[in-house]
Amino acid sequence: MGHHRKALRTTAVGAVSATLIAGGVLGVAPTAQAASAVRFVDITGDGGTVLKANVITPAGADGTRRYPLLVLPTSWGLPQVEYLAQAQKLADSGYIVVSYNVRGFWQSGGEIEVAGPPDIADASKVIDWALANTPSDSKHIGMAGVSYGAGISLIAAAHDKRIKAVASLSGWADLIGSIYSGRTQHVQAAGLLDGASLVTGRQSPEIRQIFNDFYTSNLSREQDIINWGKKRSAGTYVDQLNKNGAAVMLANSWGDTIFPPNQYADFYEKLTGPKRLEFRPGDHATAELTGLFGLPNDVWTDTERWFDHYLKGEDNGIDREQPVQLKSRSTGGYEGYPDWKSVAATERKIALAGTTTIHTNVDSGADGGIVFLSSILDQVAQLPPMASIPLLPRRWAAVWQSEKYVTTQQIRGTAQLHTTVTPTKESGTLVAYLYDVGPLGLGKLVSNAPYTFHGLTPGKPFGLDLELFSTAYDVPAGHRLALVVDTVDPLYIEHNPSGAQLTFSSPANDPSYVSIPLREQ
């Protein structure tokens, strides 16, 4: 099983990495040609490491006035020209924009540190350079980025008080909660990051060891991996970020298979300064992608509005809008909420009655899809992963269904599974799926989440509480919801010993259920 998955991972990662890199280069090439004012420079980062960067200044800038500064670290695996289209727009509206290739990638020096201390120190060094070499205003500094650049920007704002505003797009606040949620390795996500960095960068011995231990489920190194991830997560520094008072905008996609939305929503609730949270349909960085090509894009429009207000002081109304903005996977409009907890006005429980035993080690046909591809199909065509619920083999899948709904059910937020599990082995993995089931039994995936356990006593029941990945999805009238649990999914590494079984029960004093968060109707 391990060798088969490694081969699949290597093939998929190579293809996706090449597509990302080619798209990044080709997409901004016309902009780079048109942006004649671009200067390509070398910036000395932490420890003397050379960072390749580009600088765009407003037309007519002659040093007689100061301009707000925006610093844009690149995404994982993409070159320094990634942001040129947006950087030109921002410069045209009065910003000095410095975009730099993070250490370890492309022509920048050093090795990949995964938003470690050298990366955060680099961000401050870039700011130092810009203040010394451009007409930047030291009192009006912002940072923004997509994916890797988003994570670095958030952590940098916690460490550098000069950063007054941040736009963190398709990033993370909890690295371990992203690719190791439910104590389960998100193998396709990790494989994509690993493969892209091998193609476009230079891995440090530390990150190579982290990847190896991650793939092999080296439990003796589990706490070391968790500690490594915490050091690289903005959630660890939220108190510092709040103390510094930076205005933070977070944007992500419902179907992000690298950095799921839950961890961003949890982080957002802990922020005490000016803040904004946006969720849209799509997968990792797909919501921002058209903006990188210079096309109209809601995420980048809101990013510029955010900086215009908090760095320029423009009264554009963004501070008076509802700070939580959601776009459902089922409808085209935006919904505004005062905070994250208001997204789900009510909760409705589906009882998971009876006792059901499933065998492990076989994919039942219910799964979360393929990294990038599945959520992009959902984004552009509302075609999420599907499964025929009546045909799922009950030997390998546990299935519970609701009654048919008389009215549309607008799911908003985080569904939660509560059940009792009795394993026959000390370790195991299960994956829970929530499906929208039509009249013919075809289920469209609403959400999912994995869960892994180790070191338990065989035959002894344990309580399981599992949050499914947050979403916004409308279940049509006449449909029903189904909860499906199986033990194998290509997105995740599973830990089911041969011949293992899992029994799900609903004790009278602790009944099992899945709680569905619903918008007020």
Short mmCIF file of C-alpha atoms in Angstrom, two decimals:
data_model
loop_
_atom_site.label_atom_id
_atom_site.label_comp_id
_atom_site.label_asym_id
_atom_site.label_seq_id
_atom_site.Cartn_x
_atom_site.Cartn_y
_atom_site.Cartn_z
CA MET A 1 0.00 0.00 0.00
CA GLY A 2 2.75 2.48 0.93
CA HIS A 3 4.77 1.97 -2.28
CA HIS A 4 1.63 2.28 -4.42
CA ARG A 5 0.64 5.55 -2.78
CA LYS A 6 4.15 6.94 -3.05
CA ALA A 7 4.19 6.28 -6.78
CA LEU A 8 0.80 7.93 -7.24
CA ARG A 9 1.89 10.87 -5.10
CA THR A 10 5.09 11.39 -7.08
CA THR A 11 3.25 11.35 -10.41
CA ALA A 12 0.47 13.68 -9.27
CA VAL A 13 2.81 16.11 -7.58
CA GLY A 14 5.06 16.36 -10.61
CA ALA A 15 2.14 17.18 -12.88
CA VAL A 16 0.53 19.70 -10.54
CA SER A 17 3.85 21.38 -9.71
CA ALA A 18 4.69 21.82 -13.37
CA THR A 19 1.25 23.30 -14.02
CA LEU A 20 1.55 25.75 -11.13
CA ILE A 21 5.00 26.90 -12.14
CA ALA A 22 4.13 27.24 -15.81
CA GLY A 23 0.92 29.07 -14.97
CA GLY A 24 2.74 31.45 -12.66
CA VAL A 25 5.40 32.33 -15.22
CA LEU A 26 3.16 32.52 -18.28
CA GLY A 27 0.36 34.30 -16.46
CA VAL A 28 2.45 37.28 -15.42
CA ALA A 29 4.75 37.48 -18.44
CA PRO A 30 2.59 40.06 -20.29
CA THR A 31 2.33 42.18 -17.15
CA ALA A 32 6.07 42.03 -16.60
CA GLN A 33 6.58 43.28 -20.15
CA ALA A 34 4.12 46.17 -19.67
CA ALA A 35 5.40 47.16 -16.21
CA SER A 36 8.47 49.08 -17.42
CA ALA A 37 8.96 50.71 -14.01
CA VAL A 38 9.76 47.40 -12.34
CA ARG A 39 13.19 47.20 -10.75
CA PHE A 40 14.71 43.81 -10.01
CA VAL A 41 16.95 44.00 -6.97
CA ASP A 42 18.90 41.89 -4.51
CA ILE A 43 18.00 42.30 -0.83
CA THR A 44 20.20 40.97 1.95
CA GLY A 45 18.08 38.89 4.26
CA ASP A 46 18.76 37.31 7.61
CA GLY A 47 22.28 35.99 8.01
CA GLY A 48 23.39 37.54 4.72
CA THR A 49 21.12 35.39 2.55
CA VAL A 50 20.40 37.08 -0.79
CA LEU A 51 16.72 37.44 -1.62
CA LYS A 52 15.70 38.14 -5.20
CA ALA A 53 13.05 40.86 -5.30
CA ASN A 54 11.27 43.38 -7.47
CA VAL A 55 10.15 46.90 -6.64
CA ILE A 56 7.38 48.95 -8.24
CA THR A 57 6.94 52.61 -7.35
CA PRO A 58 4.05 54.93 -8.25
CA ALA A 59 4.46 56.80 -11.51
CA GLY A 60 6.08 60.17 -10.95
CA ALA A 61 7.54 59.29 -7.56
CA ASP A 62 10.48 61.70 -7.18
CA GLY A 63 11.35 61.38 -3.51
CA THR A 64 9.45 64.51 -2.46
CA ARG A 65 6.73 62.52 -0.69
CA ARG A 66 6.36 59.20 1.10
CA TYR A 67 4.08 56.34 0.04
CA PRO A 68 2.60 53.43 2.00
CA LEU A 69 4.67 50.27 1.64
CA LEU A 70 3.38 46.80 0.79
CA VAL A 71 5.63 43.75 1.09
CA LEU A 72 4.58 40.57 -0.73
CA PRO A 73 6.44 37.29 -0.02
CA THR A 74 5.95 34.71 -2.78
CA SER A 75 3.85 31.56 -2.63
CA TRP A 76 5.41 28.14 -2.17
CA GLY A 77 7.22 27.19 -5.36
CA LEU A 78 6.36 30.29 -7.41
CA PRO A 79 8.92 32.81 -8.75
CA GLN A 80 9.24 36.47 -7.79
CA VAL A 81 7.14 37.64 -10.74
CA GLU A 82 4.06 36.01 -9.18
CA TYR A 83 2.44 39.25 -8.00
CA LEU A 84 3.47 41.62 -10.80
CA ALA A 85 -0.06 42.12 -12.11
CA GLN A 86 -1.44 43.07 -8.71
CA ALA A 87 1.72 44.95 -7.72
CA GLN A 88 1.33 47.19 -10.77
CA LYS A 89 -2.29 47.94 -9.85
CA LEU A 90 -1.31 48.73 -6.26
CA ALA A 91 1.56 50.95 -7.39
CA ASP A 92 -0.77 52.78 -9.77
CA SER A 93 -3.03 53.56 -6.81
CA GLY A 94 -0.19 54.96 -4.72
CA TYR A 95 1.73 52.15 -3.02
CA ILE A 96 5.35 51.16 -3.14
CA VAL A 97 5.30 47.40 -3.60
CA VAL A 98 8.22 45.09 -2.85
CA SER A 99 7.76 41.44 -3.78
CA TYR A 100 10.48 38.95 -2.94
CA ASN A 101 11.21 35.30 -3.45
CA VAL A 102 11.33 33.63 -0.07
CA ARG A 103 14.57 31.93 0.88
CA GLY A 104 15.24 28.49 -0.50
CA PHE A 105 13.17 28.93 -3.67
CA TRP A 106 14.22 29.79 -7.21
CA GLN A 107 17.12 32.26 -7.30
CA SER A 108 16.95 33.40 -3.68
CA GLY A 109 19.68 31.98 -1.46
CA GLY A 110 19.43 29.73 1.56
CA GLU A 111 17.28 26.68 2.18
CA ILE A 112 13.53 26.27 2.70
CA GLU A 113 12.66 27.03 6.32
CA VAL A 114 8.83 26.70 6.10
CA ALA A 115 8.06 30.07 7.71
CA GLY A 116 10.67 29.45 10.37
CA PRO A 117 12.56 32.20 12.27
CA PRO A 118 14.87 33.03 9.31
CA ASP A 119 11.82 33.63 7.07
CA ILE A 120 10.27 35.96 9.62
CA ALA A 121 13.56 37.81 10.06
CA ASP A 122 13.79 38.10 6.26
CA ALA A 123 10.45 39.94 6.17
CA SER A 124 11.79 42.56 8.56
CA LYS A 125 15.00 42.86 6.54
CA VAL A 126 12.97 43.51 3.40
CA ILE A 127 11.08 46.27 5.21
CA ASP A 128 14.40 47.73 6.39
CA TRP A 129 15.70 47.72 2.81
CA ALA A 130 12.55 49.36 1.43
CA LEU A 131 12.63 52.14 4.00
CA ALA A 132 16.28 52.82 3.16
CA ASN A 133 16.02 52.55 -0.63
CA THR A 134 12.53 53.73 -1.62
CA PRO A 135 10.31 56.67 -0.63
CA SER A 136 8.33 54.42 1.72
CA ASP A 137 6.42 55.68 4.73
CA SER A 138 7.63 53.91 7.87
CA LYS A 139 4.28 54.51 9.60
CA HIS A 140 2.15 52.89 6.89
CA ILE A 141 3.42 49.37 6.16
CA GLY A 142 1.40 46.32 5.12
CA MET A 143 2.12 42.74 4.14
CA ALA A 144 0.14 40.39 1.95
CA GLY A 145 0.58 37.10 0.17
CA VAL A 146 -1.05 33.96 -1.16
CA SER A 147 -0.47 30.59 0.54
CA TYR A 148 3.12 30.54 1.81
CA GLY A 149 3.32 34.31 1.55
CA ALA A 150 0.10 34.55 3.56
CA GLY A 151 1.46 32.48 6.44
CA ILE A 152 4.75 34.40 6.54
CA SER A 153 2.87 37.73 6.50
CA LEU A 154 0.72 36.78 9.49
CA ILE A 155 3.64 35.58 11.60
CA ALA A 156 5.77 38.57 10.59
CA ALA A 157 3.03 40.97 11.77
CA ALA A 158 3.22 39.33 15.20
CA HIS A 159 6.99 39.90 15.33
CA ASP A 160 7.35 43.34 13.67
CA LYS A 161 5.29 46.19 15.12
CA ARG A 162 5.84 48.29 12.01
CA ILE A 163 3.37 46.14 10.07
CA LYS A 164 -0.01 47.84 10.45
CA ALA A 165 -2.18 45.77 8.10
CA VAL A 166 -2.12 42.23 6.68
CA ALA A 167 -4.04 40.42 3.95
CA SER A 168 -3.49 36.68 4.36
CA LEU A 169 -4.93 34.88 1.34
CA SER A 170 -5.32 31.08 1.26
CA GLY A 171 -2.89 30.78 4.14
CA TRP A 172 -2.72 28.99 7.44
CA ALA A 173 -2.84 29.88 11.11
CA ASP A 174 -2.34 26.31 12.34
CA LEU A 175 0.06 24.25 10.25
CA ILE A 176 -0.49 21.00 12.14
CA GLY A 177 -4.25 21.54 12.22
CA SER A 178 -4.09 21.91 8.44
CA ILE A 179 -2.13 18.89 7.21
CA TYR A 180 -2.42 16.67 10.31
CA SER A 181 -5.98 17.31 11.45
CA GLY A 182 -7.61 14.46 13.31
CA ARG A 183 -4.09 13.11 13.88
CA THR A 184 -4.19 11.99 10.25
CA GLN A 185 -1.61 12.76 7.58
CA HIS A 186 -3.15 14.67 4.64
CA VAL A 187 -0.86 12.85 2.25
CA GLN A 188 -1.90 14.46 -1.06
CA ALA A 189 -1.51 17.94 0.42
CA ALA A 190 1.88 17.17 1.93
CA GLY A 191 2.99 15.41 -1.25
CA LEU A 192 2.09 18.43 -3.34
CA LEU A 193 4.15 20.74 -1.10
CA ASP A 194 7.03 18.29 -0.99
CA GLY A 195 7.10 17.78 -4.75
CA ALA A 196 6.83 21.47 -5.58
CA SER A 197 9.73 22.32 -3.26
CA LEU A 198 11.91 19.59 -4.77
CA VAL A 199 11.28 21.04 -8.24
CA THR A 200 11.64 24.74 -7.44
CA GLY A 201 13.73 24.98 -4.28
CA ARG A 202 16.29 23.55 -1.90
CA GLN A 203 15.02 21.64 1.08
CA SER A 204 16.90 21.90 4.34
CA PRO A 205 17.87 18.62 6.07
CA GLU A 206 15.31 19.49 8.76
CA ILE A 207 12.34 19.74 6.42
CA ARG A 208 13.42 16.59 4.55
CA GLN A 209 13.39 14.74 7.86
CA ILE A 210 9.99 16.21 8.76
CA PHE A 211 8.49 14.99 5.49
CA ASN A 212 10.04 11.53 5.92
CA ASP A 213 8.77 11.16 9.48
CA PHE A 214 5.37 12.45 8.39
CA TYR A 215 4.98 9.92 5.59
CA THR A 216 6.18 6.97 7.68
CA SER A 217 4.01 7.89 10.70
CA ASN A 218 7.00 7.87 13.03
CA LEU A 219 5.11 8.22 16.32
CA SER A 220 8.35 8.62 18.26
CA ARG A 221 8.77 11.89 16.36
CA GLU A 222 5.14 13.00 16.49
CA GLN A 223 5.58 15.56 19.27
CA ASP A 224 8.70 16.96 17.58
CA ILE A 225 6.69 17.45 14.37
CA ILE A 226 3.88 19.14 16.31
CA ASN A 227 6.34 21.47 18.03
CA TRP A 228 7.98 22.24 14.68
CA GLY A 229 4.57 23.12 13.25
CA LYS A 230 3.54 25.28 16.18
CA LYS A 231 6.65 27.42 15.75
CA ARG A 232 5.48 28.04 12.18
CA SER A 233 1.84 28.86 12.98
CA ALA A 234 0.38 32.33 13.50
CA GLY A 235 -1.96 30.90 16.13
CA THR A 236 1.03 30.45 18.41
CA TYR A 237 1.68 34.18 18.30
CA VAL A 238 -1.90 35.48 18.37
CA ASP A 239 -1.34 37.36 21.65
CA GLN A 240 1.62 39.21 20.13
CA LEU A 241 -0.36 39.94 16.99
CA ASN A 242 -3.24 41.34 19.05
CA LYS A 243 -0.84 43.43 21.12
CA ASN A 244 0.71 44.90 17.97
CA GLY A 245 -2.78 45.79 16.72
CA ALA A 246 -2.37 45.06 13.01
CA ALA A 247 -5.59 45.03 10.95
CA VAL A 248 -5.92 41.44 9.68
CA MET A 249 -7.88 40.26 6.65
CA LEU A 250 -8.15 36.49 6.15
CA ALA A 251 -9.50 34.92 2.95
CA ASN A 252 -9.76 31.25 2.08
CA SER A 253 -11.78 28.70 0.10
CA TRP A 254 -14.28 26.17 1.42
CA GLY A 255 -12.59 23.30 -0.38
CA ASP A 256 -8.96 24.17 0.41
CA THR A 257 -7.29 20.75 0.55
CA ILE A 258 -4.02 22.15 1.93
CA PHE A 259 -5.22 24.67 4.52
CA PRO A 260 -8.85 23.80 5.42
CA PRO A 261 -11.15 26.64 6.50
CA ASN A 262 -11.67 25.50 10.10
CA GLN A 263 -8.25 26.60 11.28
CA TYR A 264 -8.72 30.10 9.78
CA ALA A 265 -12.15 30.51 11.40
CA ASP A 266 -10.78 29.45 14.80
CA PHE A 267 -7.90 31.92 14.46
CA TYR A 268 -10.21 34.72 13.37
CA GLU A 269 -12.25 34.38 16.56
CA LYS A 270 -9.09 34.94 18.65
CA LEU A 271 -8.17 38.21 16.95
CA THR A 272 -9.10 41.35 18.91
CA GLY A 273 -8.05 44.10 16.48
CA PRO A 274 -9.64 45.16 13.17
CA LYS A 275 -10.37 41.96 11.28
CA ARG A 276 -12.21 40.48 8.31
CA LEU A 277 -12.89 36.88 7.26
CA GLU A 278 -13.85 35.82 3.73
CA PHE A 279 -14.72 32.32 2.51
CA ARG A 280 -15.54 31.40 -1.09
CA PRO A 281 -15.94 28.24 -3.18
CA GLY A 282 -12.75 26.70 -4.55
CA ASP A 283 -9.55 24.95 -3.54
CA HIS A 284 -6.16 26.19 -2.42
CA ALA A 285 -5.41 29.63 -3.94
CA THR A 286 -7.93 29.14 -6.77
CA ALA A 287 -10.08 32.08 -5.57
CA GLU A 288 -7.12 34.46 -6.02
CA LEU A 289 -5.79 32.94 -9.22
CA THR A 290 -7.49 35.15 -11.82
CA GLY A 291 -6.18 38.22 -9.98
CA LEU A 292 -2.61 37.01 -10.48
CA PHE A 293 -3.33 37.16 -14.21
CA GLY A 294 -4.49 40.76 -13.83
CA LEU A 295 -8.18 39.92 -14.27
CA PRO A 296 -11.01 41.27 -12.06
CA ASN A 297 -11.03 39.37 -8.80
CA ASP A 298 -13.07 39.83 -5.62
CA VAL A 299 -10.29 38.74 -3.26
CA TRP A 300 -7.76 41.21 -4.63
CA THR A 301 -10.35 43.99 -4.81
CA ASP A 302 -11.11 43.55 -1.10
CA THR A 303 -7.39 43.32 -0.35
CA GLU A 304 -6.79 46.72 -1.95
CA ARG A 305 -9.80 48.19 -0.13
CA TRP A 306 -8.43 46.79 3.14
CA PHE A 307 -5.08 48.48 2.65
CA ASP A 308 -6.64 51.68 1.34
CA HIS A 309 -8.56 52.04 4.59
CA TYR A 310 -5.98 50.90 7.12
CA LEU A 311 -2.84 52.29 5.47
CA LYS A 312 -4.15 55.31 3.54
CA GLY A 313 -7.04 56.17 5.83
CA GLU A 314 -9.60 56.16 3.02
CA ASP A 315 -13.23 56.11 4.13
CA ASN A 316 -14.28 53.35 1.72
CA GLY A 317 -16.72 51.66 4.09
CA ILE A 318 -14.92 48.34 4.46
CA ASP A 319 -14.72 48.87 8.24
CA ARG A 320 -18.52 49.27 8.41
CA GLU A 321 -19.36 46.13 6.45
CA GLN A 322 -20.19 42.88 8.20
CA PRO A 323 -16.69 41.50 8.91
CA VAL A 324 -17.49 37.89 8.01
CA GLN A 325 -18.28 37.53 4.31
CA LEU A 326 -19.28 34.14 2.92
CA LYS A 327 -20.12 32.95 -0.56
CA SER A 328 -22.07 29.70 -0.63
CA ARG A 329 -21.01 26.83 -2.85
CA SER A 330 -24.61 26.70 -4.07
CA THR A 331 -25.48 30.36 -4.74
CA GLY A 332 -23.72 33.32 -6.30
CA GLY A 333 -24.19 36.06 -3.72
CA TYR A 334 -22.29 37.08 -0.59
CA GLU A 335 -23.69 36.81 2.92
CA GLY A 336 -22.50 39.06 5.73
CA TYR A 337 -22.31 38.15 9.42
CA PRO A 338 -21.12 40.06 12.50
CA ASP A 339 -18.87 37.18 13.60
CA TRP A 340 -18.15 33.51 12.89
CA LYS A 341 -20.43 32.09 15.57
CA SER A 342 -23.38 33.93 13.99
CA VAL A 343 -22.92 32.03 10.73
CA ALA A 344 -24.88 29.06 12.10
CA ALA A 345 -28.01 30.42 13.77
CA THR A 346 -29.35 26.98 14.68
CA GLU A 347 -28.20 23.38 14.78
CA ARG A 348 -30.18 20.31 13.83
CA LYS A 349 -29.10 16.85 14.95
CA ILE A 350 -29.37 13.70 12.88
CA ALA A 351 -29.52 10.67 15.17
CA LEU A 352 -27.04 7.90 14.42
CA ALA A 353 -29.08 5.10 15.90
CA GLY A 354 -28.31 1.43 16.25
CA THR A 355 -25.04 -0.52 16.18
CA THR A 356 -23.03 -0.85 12.99
CA THR A 357 -19.77 -2.71 12.38
CA ILE A 358 -17.53 -2.08 9.37
CA HIS A 359 -14.39 -3.78 8.12
CA THR A 360 -11.31 -1.71 7.30
CA ASN A 361 -8.64 -1.50 4.58
CA VAL A 362 -11.03 -1.13 1.61
CA ASP A 363 -12.20 2.11 0.02
CA SER A 364 -15.99 1.93 0.03
CA GLY A 365 -16.34 4.41 -2.82
CA ALA A 366 -16.99 7.35 -0.54
CA ASP A 367 -14.02 9.69 -0.61
CA GLY A 368 -13.02 13.34 -0.53
CA GLY A 369 -11.85 13.50 -4.13
CA ILE A 370 -8.48 14.57 -5.52
CA VAL A 371 -6.44 17.50 -4.26
CA PHE A 372 -7.18 20.63 -6.33
CA LEU A 373 -9.18 18.92 -9.06
CA SER A 374 -12.31 18.05 -7.07
CA SER A 375 -12.80 21.42 -5.39
CA ILE A 376 -12.09 23.29 -8.62
CA LEU A 377 -14.87 21.30 -10.31
CA ASP A 378 -17.12 22.25 -7.41
CA GLN A 379 -16.06 25.90 -7.77
CA VAL A 380 -16.67 26.25 -11.50
CA ALA A 381 -19.45 23.70 -12.12
CA GLN A 382 -20.89 22.82 -8.69
CA LEU A 383 -19.74 19.23 -9.18
CA PRO A 384 -18.27 17.98 -5.90
CA PRO A 385 -17.18 14.36 -5.42
CA MET A 386 -20.18 12.03 -5.69
CA ALA A 387 -21.19 8.57 -4.54
CA SER A 388 -24.27 6.40 -4.94
CA ILE A 389 -25.35 6.09 -1.32
CA PRO A 390 -27.60 2.99 -1.81
CA LEU A 391 -24.75 1.16 -3.56
CA LEU A 392 -22.08 1.81 -0.93
CA PRO A 393 -21.06 -1.62 0.42
CA ARG A 394 -22.21 -1.79 4.04
CA ARG A 395 -19.38 -4.17 4.87
CA TRP A 396 -16.93 -1.27 4.49
CA ALA A 397 -19.15 1.79 5.03
CA ALA A 398 -21.50 2.80 7.82
CA VAL A 399 -24.44 4.86 6.55
CA TRP A 400 -27.10 6.92 8.32
CA GLN A 401 -29.64 9.17 6.59
CA SER A 402 -32.01 11.93 7.60
CA GLU A 403 -35.62 12.21 6.54
CA LYS A 404 -36.34 14.12 3.34
CA TYR A 405 -36.33 17.86 3.93
CA VAL A 406 -39.47 19.81 3.07
CA THR A 407 -37.55 23.07 2.66
CA THR A 408 -34.03 24.03 1.57
CA GLN A 409 -31.45 23.49 4.30
CA GLN A 410 -28.74 26.15 4.21
CA ILE A 411 -25.73 24.55 5.88
CA ARG A 412 -23.34 27.20 7.20
CA GLY A 413 -20.33 26.51 9.40
CA THR A 414 -19.00 23.35 10.99
CA ALA A 415 -20.86 20.05 11.26
CA GLN A 416 -19.85 17.92 14.25
CA LEU A 417 -19.92 14.16 14.67
CA HIS A 418 -20.39 12.59 18.10
CA THR A 419 -20.38 8.82 18.42
CA THR A 420 -19.01 5.83 20.31
CA VAL A 421 -16.45 3.62 18.60
CA THR A 422 -15.21 0.19 19.60
CA PRO A 423 -12.07 -0.93 17.74
CA THR A 424 -10.68 -4.44 17.44
CA LYS A 425 -7.11 -3.12 17.18
CA GLU A 426 -5.16 -0.48 19.11
CA SER A 427 -4.78 1.79 16.07
CA GLY A 428 -7.12 2.83 13.30
CA THR A 429 -8.35 5.50 10.92
CA LEU A 430 -11.85 6.50 9.93
CA VAL A 431 -13.13 9.19 7.59
CA ALA A 432 -16.56 10.81 8.02
CA TYR A 433 -18.44 12.24 5.02
CA LEU A 434 -21.59 14.32 4.87
CA TYR A 435 -23.55 13.95 1.62
CA ASP A 436 -26.48 15.76 0.03
CA VAL A 437 -28.57 12.87 -1.31
CA GLY A 438 -31.00 13.39 -4.19
CA PRO A 439 -34.16 11.38 -5.02
CA LEU A 440 -32.17 8.76 -6.97
CA GLY A 441 -29.69 8.20 -4.14
CA LEU A 442 -26.79 10.11 -5.71
CA GLY A 443 -24.83 11.84 -2.97
CA LYS A 444 -22.90 15.09 -3.46
CA LEU A 445 -20.14 15.65 -0.93
CA VAL A 446 -20.89 18.46 1.51
CA SER A 447 -17.93 17.96 3.86
CA ASN A 448 -15.59 15.39 5.34
CA ALA A 449 -12.84 14.93 7.92
CA PRO A 450 -10.45 12.14 8.98
CA TYR A 451 -9.69 10.78 12.44
CA THR A 452 -6.87 8.49 13.58
CA PHE A 453 -6.23 6.86 16.96
CA HIS A 454 -3.23 5.02 18.39
CA GLY A 455 -2.53 3.11 21.57
CA LEU A 456 -6.12 2.28 22.54
CA THR A 457 -7.35 -0.90 24.17
CA PRO A 458 -8.95 -3.30 21.64
CA GLY A 459 -12.57 -4.01 22.50
CA LYS A 460 -12.93 -0.97 24.74
CA PRO A 461 -15.39 1.72 23.49
CA PHE A 462 -14.28 5.33 23.30
CA GLY A 463 -16.15 8.55 22.62
CA LEU A 464 -15.39 10.38 19.39
CA ASP A 465 -16.04 14.05 18.71
CA LEU A 466 -14.98 15.15 15.25
CA GLU A 467 -15.42 18.49 13.49
CA LEU A 468 -15.98 18.19 9.75
CA PHE A 469 -14.42 20.85 7.55
CA SER A 470 -16.46 24.07 7.58
CA THR A 471 -18.58 24.82 4.55
CA ALA A 472 -21.56 26.71 3.09
CA TYR A 473 -23.89 24.48 1.08
CA ASP A 474 -27.62 24.48 0.30
CA VAL A 475 -29.45 21.13 0.44
CA PRO A 476 -32.49 21.38 -1.88
CA ALA A 477 -36.02 20.58 -0.72
CA GLY A 478 -36.83 16.93 -1.35
CA HIS A 479 -33.25 15.85 -0.62
CA ARG A 480 -31.84 14.31 2.53
CA LEU A 481 -28.47 14.27 4.28
CA ALA A 482 -26.39 11.14 4.76
CA LEU A 483 -23.47 10.57 7.09
CA VAL A 484 -21.08 7.94 5.80
CA VAL A 485 -18.05 6.57 7.64
CA ASP A 486 -15.40 4.38 6.06
CA THR A 487 -11.68 3.76 6.62
CA VAL A 488 -9.78 4.50 3.37
CA ASP A 489 -9.49 7.75 1.41
CA PRO A 490 -6.80 8.71 -1.14
CA LEU A 491 -6.45 12.14 0.50
CA TYR A 492 -5.16 10.65 3.75
CA ILE A 493 -2.77 8.05 5.13
CA GLU A 494 -4.73 5.37 6.97
CA HIS A 495 -3.58 3.34 9.96
CA ASN A 496 -5.87 0.31 10.00
CA PRO A 497 -4.14 -3.00 10.79
CA SER A 498 -5.09 -5.92 8.57
CA GLY A 499 -8.39 -7.47 9.58
CA ALA A 500 -9.40 -4.62 11.88
CA GLN A 501 -13.04 -3.74 12.44
CA LEU A 502 -14.77 -0.67 13.88
CA THR A 503 -18.15 -0.78 15.63
CA PHE A 504 -20.28 2.37 15.99
CA SER A 505 -22.93 2.41 18.70
CA SER A 506 -25.34 4.84 20.31
CA PRO A 507 -25.58 4.20 24.07
CA ALA A 508 -28.81 5.31 25.73
CA ASN A 509 -26.91 7.61 28.10
CA ASP A 510 -24.74 9.07 25.32
CA PRO A 511 -26.58 8.91 21.99
CA SER A 512 -24.67 9.36 18.75
CA TYR A 513 -25.48 12.15 16.32
CA VAL A 514 -24.16 14.50 13.69
CA SER A 515 -24.96 18.15 14.37
CA ILE A 516 -25.75 20.20 11.26
CA PRO A 517 -25.20 24.01 11.45
CA LEU A 518 -27.96 25.94 9.66
CA ARG A 519 -28.38 29.53 8.60
CA GLU A 520 -31.42 31.35 9.98
CA GLN A 521 -34.27 31.10 7.48
#
